[in-house]
Each structure stands twice: as structure tokens, then as C-alpha cells.
């Protein structure tokens, strides 16, 4: 087996056994191809499966150093994710192909500074939801579509990919949506009446039929609305509202969790609503809420 064939077997395993999303598979495949290409350039020959077992710590460090430089240098977090993917690849080769790479254990990833989510305030969230209707360059149905999508992100805590995966069969929205998120994990997302009304308003205006097998949210020419188009919309809206660059579609999902926590919801419930596999992922929102409390205390307490 050649190294590219070993990579293909790993990706097949990730797709059919671990059921990773197409986007994650694409990222892992990109990392794997760059890794193998570097090793082959470094050694001056094509690699076999057994060659992958002889990878040294110095070679892996050299590859990470190459990814850190160049025209498109990776940040520390992206380098850490690259190393994690390489480790996962070699774990597969060890367990399924009997080809361990013991020197990989000597490689440490870069230190990644822990960062808290950066949600928007409740007033800013309302501004983002109301602003599409004030855009003179948008058709009424496009403005209604943008409000509906953003309402799903903030009102239901959906990821962009989850909101855009809805089809005509999901409308009119029920009281709770069955959402399949990362890793094929399924959860129920309650739908607020305001979110349901926003989607219904979009459906009443859109020129495209809501066929059960067609995407619910359409682009201007009728194709599926893409995540990049939603990101561009939020970028335009935040510029008009004077909001910081951290105001992204995903920030609305952060705001969903943070505002629920501030209103008294417990972490376990928020974990289920967000579809997090681990409670530790959800716990980061406690830091955001604590920071807000300290800011309010410093502003209001006479002895602060």
C-alpha cells in the first residue's frame, strides 16, 4: 500500500465509520495530502505504508514549521488542529494497518491561548435581525430570507450549515426541529414563535417554490444559499450598525447560549440545545457570563 492509498483508506474510515461531515473530511484530506507531499519532498521518493511508520519527530516539526510560514501561514490554533489530524491519521495506521509511528509522541503542538466566545448583546442581536428590512438594495424576499436565517442562528442556536440544510419538507417549522449536527449527533431544537413567523414571512415572499426535496433558503438565482453568502450579509449588516468584526453568524449562536445562561438556564440544558458532545465545551460560556457580571459590578458598585 502506498502512502496516498493509506490516506484514502483513512478518509474512507472517517466517512463511513465515524460519519464525519463532508466539510471535515475535506479539511482532513487537505491536511493529509500536504503532509504526505512534504514527506515525499523531504525524502526525495514516493512513500509506502511502511515508510509512514518511520516518520521522525524532526520531520513532523519541520512540516509544522513549513505550515507556519509561507504565503498563507497558519495560526497556532490551526497548527494545533493540523497536528491533531496527523496524530489521528497515524493512530488509524497503527490500529488498522499495524504500522505505528512511535516518534510522533515526541512532538508537542503549539500553545493555544484559550479564548472566550464573543457574543453580541441582546440589543445588537435585535439590530441584526431588523436591519435586513432596511436595506434598500435587497429585494423584499431576500431581506425576509436574511432575517429568517439569522433568527434561526440566534433563536435556535443553530450553526450556519444546520440552518442552510433545511428543506421545504421542514416548513412550516414545527415546535421543535430535529437537527443533525457535527459527528452525526442529533438533537431537538425548540422553535420560538418569532422564528417560525420569520420563516413563514420569507416563504410568503420568496419567488422559489418550497419543494420538499429542495433547499428552504435560496440564493438570488435559485440555488442553495451558501454559508459564505450569509457571512457576507452579516459583514455588511455589522458595518451599517457599527458593530465589531467579531460579529459573525457564529457569534449569534454564542449569543444564544450566553443569553440563556444569563437568564438562568443550566449548563446541561444549554449543552443539549447546542449539540455539544462534551460539557467542557459548553462551560466556556460561564466565563463570558462571569465577565459580564464583573463589568456590571465595576460600573455600578460604589466601591468597585
Tab-separated table of C-alpha atoms in Angstrom:
chain	number	residue	atom	x	y	z
A	1	UNK	CA	0.000	0.000	0.000
A	2	UNK	CA	1.282	3.445	-0.921
A	3	UNK	CA	1.008	6.453	1.374
A	4	UNK	CA	-1.762	8.070	-0.764
A	5	UNK	CA	-3.688	4.776	-0.660
A	6	UNK	CA	-3.300	4.713	3.139
A	7	UNK	CA	-4.648	8.267	3.260
A	8	UNK	CA	-7.614	7.257	1.101
A	9	UNK	CA	-8.347	4.325	3.436
A	10	UNK	CA	-8.285	6.669	6.431
A	11	UNK	CA	-10.677	9.112	4.786
A	12	UNK	CA	-12.962	6.207	3.874
A	13	UNK	CA	-12.942	5.170	7.531
A	14	UNK	CA	-13.783	8.714	8.650
A	15	UNK	CA	-16.624	8.991	6.136
A	16	UNK	CA	-18.356	5.637	6.612
A	17	UNK	CA	-17.482	4.539	10.148
A	18	UNK	CA	-17.117	7.803	12.018
A	19	UNK	CA	-19.587	9.587	9.709
A	20	UNK	CA	-17.789	12.914	9.689
A	21	UNK	CA	-19.270	15.782	7.710
A	22	UNK	CA	-18.116	16.425	4.112
A	23	UNK	CA	-16.546	19.697	5.236
A	24	UNK	CA	-14.489	17.972	7.942
A	25	UNK	CA	-13.445	15.250	5.503
A	26	UNK	CA	-12.299	17.891	3.038
A	27	UNK	CA	-10.199	19.572	5.740
A	28	UNK	CA	-8.648	16.282	6.863
A	29	UNK	CA	-7.928	15.283	3.276
A	30	UNK	CA	-6.212	18.611	2.614
A	31	UNK	CA	-4.052	18.253	5.727
A	32	UNK	CA	-3.166	14.661	4.852
A	33	UNK	CA	-2.208	15.434	1.259
A	34	UNK	CA	0.039	18.320	2.301
A	35	UNK	CA	1.648	16.129	4.970
A	36	UNK	CA	2.435	13.271	2.579
A	37	UNK	CA	3.639	15.668	-0.126
A	38	UNK	CA	6.051	17.253	2.371
A	39	UNK	CA	7.441	13.881	3.467
A	40	UNK	CA	7.949	12.791	-0.132
A	41	UNK	CA	9.767	16.032	-0.969
A	42	UNK	CA	11.848	15.724	2.172
A	43	UNK	CA	12.878	12.134	1.450
A	44	UNK	CA	13.044	12.503	-2.317
A	45	UNK	CA	10.905	9.470	-3.098
A	46	UNK	CA	7.371	8.136	-3.039
A	47	UNK	CA	6.302	6.727	0.330
A	48	UNK	CA	4.815	3.366	1.172
A	49	UNK	CA	2.751	2.408	4.207
A	50	UNK	CA	5.829	1.063	5.986
A	51	UNK	CA	7.644	4.364	5.337
A	52	UNK	CA	4.941	6.211	7.271
A	53	UNK	CA	5.878	4.147	10.315
A	54	UNK	CA	9.413	5.538	10.201
A	55	UNK	CA	8.392	9.204	10.353
A	56	UNK	CA	10.593	11.075	12.816
A	57	UNK	CA	9.675	13.811	15.256
A	58	UNK	CA	12.042	16.160	13.399
A	59	UNK	CA	10.172	15.602	10.121
A	60	UNK	CA	6.806	16.375	11.691
A	61	UNK	CA	8.211	19.501	13.354
A	62	UNK	CA	9.695	20.580	10.003
A	63	UNK	CA	6.299	20.132	8.335
A	64	UNK	CA	4.584	22.235	11.021
A	65	UNK	CA	7.277	24.888	10.611
A	66	UNK	CA	6.599	24.958	6.876
A	67	UNK	CA	2.864	25.390	7.509
A	68	UNK	CA	3.629	28.196	9.955
A	69	UNK	CA	5.459	30.161	7.237
A	70	UNK	CA	4.880	30.739	3.554
A	71	UNK	CA	2.272	32.857	1.804
A	72	UNK	CA	-0.591	31.559	3.951
A	73	UNK	CA	0.840	30.964	7.438
A	74	UNK	CA	-1.289	29.070	9.923
A	75	UNK	CA	-2.123	30.479	13.331
A	76	UNK	CA	-1.352	28.497	16.472
A	77	UNK	CA	-4.874	27.083	16.692
A	78	UNK	CA	-4.799	25.895	13.069
A	79	UNK	CA	-1.356	24.332	13.594
A	80	UNK	CA	-2.705	22.501	16.627
A	81	UNK	CA	-5.608	21.190	14.534
A	82	UNK	CA	-3.143	20.099	11.830
A	83	UNK	CA	-1.077	18.134	14.339
A	84	UNK	CA	-4.242	16.592	15.783
A	85	UNK	CA	-5.291	15.408	12.301
A	86	UNK	CA	-1.820	13.921	11.673
A	87	UNK	CA	-1.988	12.092	15.007
A	88	UNK	CA	-5.441	10.741	14.123
A	89	UNK	CA	-4.113	9.533	10.755
A	90	UNK	CA	-1.211	7.682	12.390
A	91	UNK	CA	-3.498	6.215	15.066
A	92	UNK	CA	-5.568	4.715	12.259
A	93	UNK	CA	-2.438	3.303	10.600
A	94	UNK	CA	-1.372	1.771	13.903
A	95	UNK	CA	-4.720	0.173	14.759
A	96	UNK	CA	-5.898	-0.873	11.298
A	97	UNK	CA	-2.674	-1.408	9.384
A	98	UNK	CA	-0.243	-2.420	12.120
A	99	UNK	CA	2.065	0.490	11.305
A	100	UNK	CA	2.811	2.586	14.394
A	101	UNK	CA	4.849	5.804	14.312
A	102	UNK	CA	6.340	5.944	17.830
A	103	UNK	CA	8.302	9.166	17.302
A	104	UNK	CA	5.092	11.126	16.832
A	105	UNK	CA	4.619	11.033	20.611
A	106	UNK	CA	7.668	13.310	20.955
A	107	UNK	CA	6.020	16.168	19.036
A	108	UNK	CA	4.226	18.818	21.034
A	109	UNK	CA	1.783	21.210	19.479
A	110	UNK	CA	1.914	24.988	19.809
A	111	UNK	CA	0.424	26.625	22.846
A	112	UNK	CA	-3.039	27.891	22.056
A	113	UNK	CA	-4.314	30.768	24.133
A	114	UNK	CA	-7.751	29.979	25.445
A	115	UNK	CA	-10.265	32.497	24.155
A	116	UNK	CA	-13.788	33.166	25.289
A	117	UNK	CA	-16.700	33.359	22.840
A	118	UNK	CA	-17.520	36.916	21.806
A	119	UNK	CA	-21.306	37.194	21.700
A	120	UNK	CA	-23.307	40.273	20.778
A	121	UNK	CA	-25.616	41.972	23.251
A	122	UNK	CA	-29.367	41.487	23.136
A	123	UNK	CA	-29.845	44.940	21.589
A	124	UNK	CA	-27.182	44.219	18.966
A	125	UNK	CA	-28.839	40.894	18.138
A	126	UNK	CA	-32.184	42.635	17.653
A	127	UNK	CA	-30.476	45.199	15.455
A	128	UNK	CA	-29.016	42.467	13.231
A	129	UNK	CA	-32.438	40.837	12.858
A	130	UNK	CA	-34.194	44.100	11.993
A	131	UNK	CA	-31.539	45.615	9.712
A	132	UNK	CA	-32.132	43.447	6.585
A	133	UNK	CA	-35.570	45.025	6.106
A	134	UNK	CA	-33.902	48.470	5.951
A	135	UNK	CA	-31.504	47.511	3.143
A	136	UNK	CA	-32.581	49.471	0.025
A	137	UNK	CA	-30.531	47.220	-2.270
A	138	UNK	CA	-32.200	43.955	-1.203
A	139	UNK	CA	-35.387	42.545	-2.667
A	140	UNK	CA	-38.155	42.142	-0.037
A	141	UNK	CA	-37.912	38.353	-0.235
A	142	UNK	CA	-34.125	38.481	0.253
A	143	UNK	CA	-34.493	40.719	3.297
A	144	UNK	CA	-37.083	38.296	4.722
A	145	UNK	CA	-34.751	35.370	3.975
A	146	UNK	CA	-31.817	37.007	5.768
A	147	UNK	CA	-33.950	37.754	8.819
A	148	UNK	CA	-35.225	34.167	8.861
A	149	UNK	CA	-31.720	32.676	8.677
A	150	UNK	CA	-30.348	34.971	11.385
A	151	UNK	CA	-33.408	34.220	13.538
A	152	UNK	CA	-32.604	30.514	13.356
A	153	UNK	CA	-28.995	31.162	14.430
A	154	UNK	CA	-29.943	33.374	17.370
A	155	UNK	CA	-33.352	31.965	18.305
A	156	UNK	CA	-32.488	28.256	17.971
A	157	UNK	CA	-28.703	28.257	18.394
A	158	UNK	CA	-28.130	26.595	15.012
A	159	UNK	CA	-24.866	26.545	13.107
A	160	UNK	CA	-24.942	28.099	9.628
A	161	UNK	CA	-24.661	24.678	7.992
A	162	UNK	CA	-27.571	23.375	10.077
A	163	UNK	CA	-29.851	26.296	9.172
A	164	UNK	CA	-28.996	26.064	5.473
A	165	UNK	CA	-29.552	22.299	5.429
A	166	UNK	CA	-33.301	22.794	5.989
A	167	UNK	CA	-35.518	21.866	3.070
A	168	UNK	CA	-39.063	22.603	2.030
A	169	UNK	CA	-40.112	19.471	3.933
A	170	UNK	CA	-39.184	21.221	7.207
A	171	UNK	CA	-41.633	24.089	6.627
A	172	UNK	CA	-43.780	25.253	8.211
A	173	UNK	CA	-41.441	24.828	11.148
A	174	UNK	CA	-42.687	22.573	13.955
A	175	UNK	CA	-42.398	23.437	17.637
A	176	UNK	CA	-39.066	21.577	17.693
A	177	UNK	CA	-36.672	20.837	14.843
A	178	UNK	CA	-34.711	17.598	14.646
A	179	UNK	CA	-31.198	18.758	13.782
A	180	UNK	CA	-28.253	16.571	12.785
A	181	UNK	CA	-25.070	18.379	13.780
A	182	UNK	CA	-21.367	17.608	13.961
A	183	UNK	CA	-20.423	13.951	14.059
A	184	UNK	CA	-23.950	12.932	13.068
A	185	UNK	CA	-25.194	13.869	16.546
A	186	UNK	CA	-28.965	14.505	16.550
A	187	UNK	CA	-30.721	16.948	18.854
A	188	UNK	CA	-34.083	18.656	19.200
A	189	UNK	CA	-34.046	22.435	18.821
A	190	UNK	CA	-37.160	24.227	20.139
A	191	UNK	CA	-38.502	26.832	17.707
A	192	UNK	CA	-39.714	30.145	19.113
A	193	UNK	CA	-42.893	31.655	17.617
A	194	UNK	CA	-40.843	34.651	16.387
A	195	UNK	CA	-38.510	32.317	14.481
A	196	UNK	CA	-41.426	30.432	12.969
A	197	UNK	CA	-43.055	33.714	11.938
A	198	UNK	CA	-39.814	34.919	10.298
A	199	UNK	CA	-39.573	31.746	8.204
A	200	UNK	CA	-43.242	31.961	7.239
A	201	UNK	CA	-42.781	35.588	6.161
A	202	UNK	CA	-39.885	34.521	3.936
A	203	UNK	CA	-41.916	31.690	2.423
A	204	UNK	CA	-44.745	34.079	1.619
A	205	UNK	CA	-42.412	36.345	-0.359
A	206	UNK	CA	-39.882	34.021	-1.990
A	207	UNK	CA	-40.316	33.516	-5.747
A	208	UNK	CA	-38.956	29.966	-5.467
A	209	UNK	CA	-41.276	27.051	-4.651
A	210	UNK	CA	-40.696	25.254	-1.343
A	211	UNK	CA	-40.481	21.735	-2.743
A	212	UNK	CA	-39.867	19.050	-0.084
A	213	UNK	CA	-36.607	17.946	-1.717
A	214	UNK	CA	-35.309	21.477	-2.388
A	215	UNK	CA	-33.376	23.782	-0.040
A	216	UNK	CA	-35.560	26.072	2.037
A	217	UNK	CA	-33.235	29.060	1.701
A	218	UNK	CA	-32.384	30.096	-1.844
A	219	UNK	CA	-29.826	32.465	-3.321
A	220	UNK	CA	-30.839	35.198	-5.774
A	221	UNK	CA	-30.717	32.850	-8.780
A	222	UNK	CA	-32.499	29.992	-7.064
A	223	UNK	CA	-29.548	27.887	-5.936
A	224	UNK	CA	-28.896	26.881	-2.346
A	225	UNK	CA	-27.874	29.804	-0.149
A	226	UNK	CA	-24.229	29.282	0.854
A	227	UNK	CA	-22.549	29.901	4.230
A	228	UNK	CA	-20.253	32.425	2.550
A	229	UNK	CA	-23.260	34.460	1.422
A	230	UNK	CA	-24.627	34.525	4.982
A	231	UNK	CA	-21.208	35.607	6.273
A	232	UNK	CA	-21.073	38.386	3.679
A	233	UNK	CA	-24.561	39.531	4.689
A	234	UNK	CA	-23.608	39.756	8.367
A	235	UNK	CA	-20.402	41.580	7.437
A	236	UNK	CA	-22.458	44.154	5.539
A	237	UNK	CA	-25.002	44.497	8.348
A	238	UNK	CA	-22.400	44.910	11.088
A	239	UNK	CA	-20.765	47.677	9.054
A	240	UNK	CA	-24.060	49.533	8.834
A	241	UNK	CA	-24.696	49.072	12.564
A	242	UNK	CA	-21.143	49.903	13.636
A	243	UNK	CA	-20.587	46.510	15.287
A	244	UNK	CA	-17.117	44.954	15.784
A	245	UNK	CA	-15.501	42.436	13.426
A	246	UNK	CA	-16.234	39.682	15.963
A	247	UNK	CA	-19.912	39.983	14.962
A	248	UNK	CA	-20.234	36.911	12.757
A	249	UNK	CA	-23.057	34.437	12.111
A	250	UNK	CA	-21.483	32.080	14.647
A	251	UNK	CA	-21.468	34.910	17.208
A	252	UNK	CA	-25.273	34.695	17.144
A	253	UNK	CA	-25.031	31.054	18.240
A	254	UNK	CA	-22.661	32.162	21.025
A	255	UNK	CA	-25.183	34.847	21.973
A	256	UNK	CA	-27.986	32.261	22.104
A	257	UNK	CA	-26.036	30.274	24.703
A	258	UNK	CA	-24.735	33.252	26.671
A	259	UNK	CA	-28.119	34.960	26.952
A	260	UNK	CA	-29.767	31.711	28.045
A	261	UNK	CA	-27.109	31.247	30.717
A	262	UNK	CA	-27.574	34.823	31.896
A	263	UNK	CA	-31.328	34.217	32.160
A	264	UNK	CA	-30.777	31.256	34.473
A	265	UNK	CA	-30.619	28.207	32.167
A	266	UNK	CA	-28.391	25.381	33.406
A	267	UNK	CA	-25.294	24.226	31.544
A	268	UNK	CA	-26.601	20.726	30.861
A	269	UNK	CA	-29.679	22.078	29.084
A	270	UNK	CA	-27.578	24.501	27.035
A	271	UNK	CA	-25.252	21.625	26.108
A	272	UNK	CA	-28.215	19.663	24.740
A	273	UNK	CA	-29.593	22.661	22.854
A	274	UNK	CA	-26.228	23.365	21.221
A	275	UNK	CA	-25.482	19.716	20.489
A	276	UNK	CA	-22.101	19.713	22.229
A	277	UNK	CA	-20.669	16.246	22.769
A	278	UNK	CA	-18.840	17.333	25.933
A	279	UNK	CA	-19.978	19.566	28.783
A	280	UNK	CA	-16.487	21.080	28.909
A	281	UNK	CA	-17.188	22.713	25.527
A	282	UNK	CA	-20.284	24.386	26.950
A	283	UNK	CA	-18.536	25.514	30.138
A	284	UNK	CA	-16.681	28.259	28.257
A	285	UNK	CA	-19.900	30.284	28.308
A	286	UNK	CA	-19.698	30.557	32.095
A	287	UNK	CA	-16.564	32.659	31.612
A	288	UNK	CA	-18.462	35.025	29.314
A	289	UNK	CA	-21.325	35.416	31.783
A	290	UNK	CA	-18.918	35.919	34.696
A	291	UNK	CA	-17.130	38.624	32.723
A	292	UNK	CA	-20.433	40.417	32.126
A	293	UNK	CA	-21.256	40.274	35.837
A	294	UNK	CA	-17.861	41.701	36.773
A	295	UNK	CA	-18.277	44.507	34.239
A	296	UNK	CA	-21.702	45.375	35.651
A	297	UNK	CA	-20.303	45.246	39.176
A	298	UNK	CA	-17.405	47.551	38.296
A	299	UNK	CA	-19.780	50.027	36.637
A	300	UNK	CA	-22.438	50.065	39.354
A	301	UNK	CA	-20.899	49.296	42.738
A	302	UNK	CA	-19.850	52.465	44.620
A	303	UNK	CA	-16.713	50.795	45.981
A	304	UNK	CA	-15.695	48.957	42.825
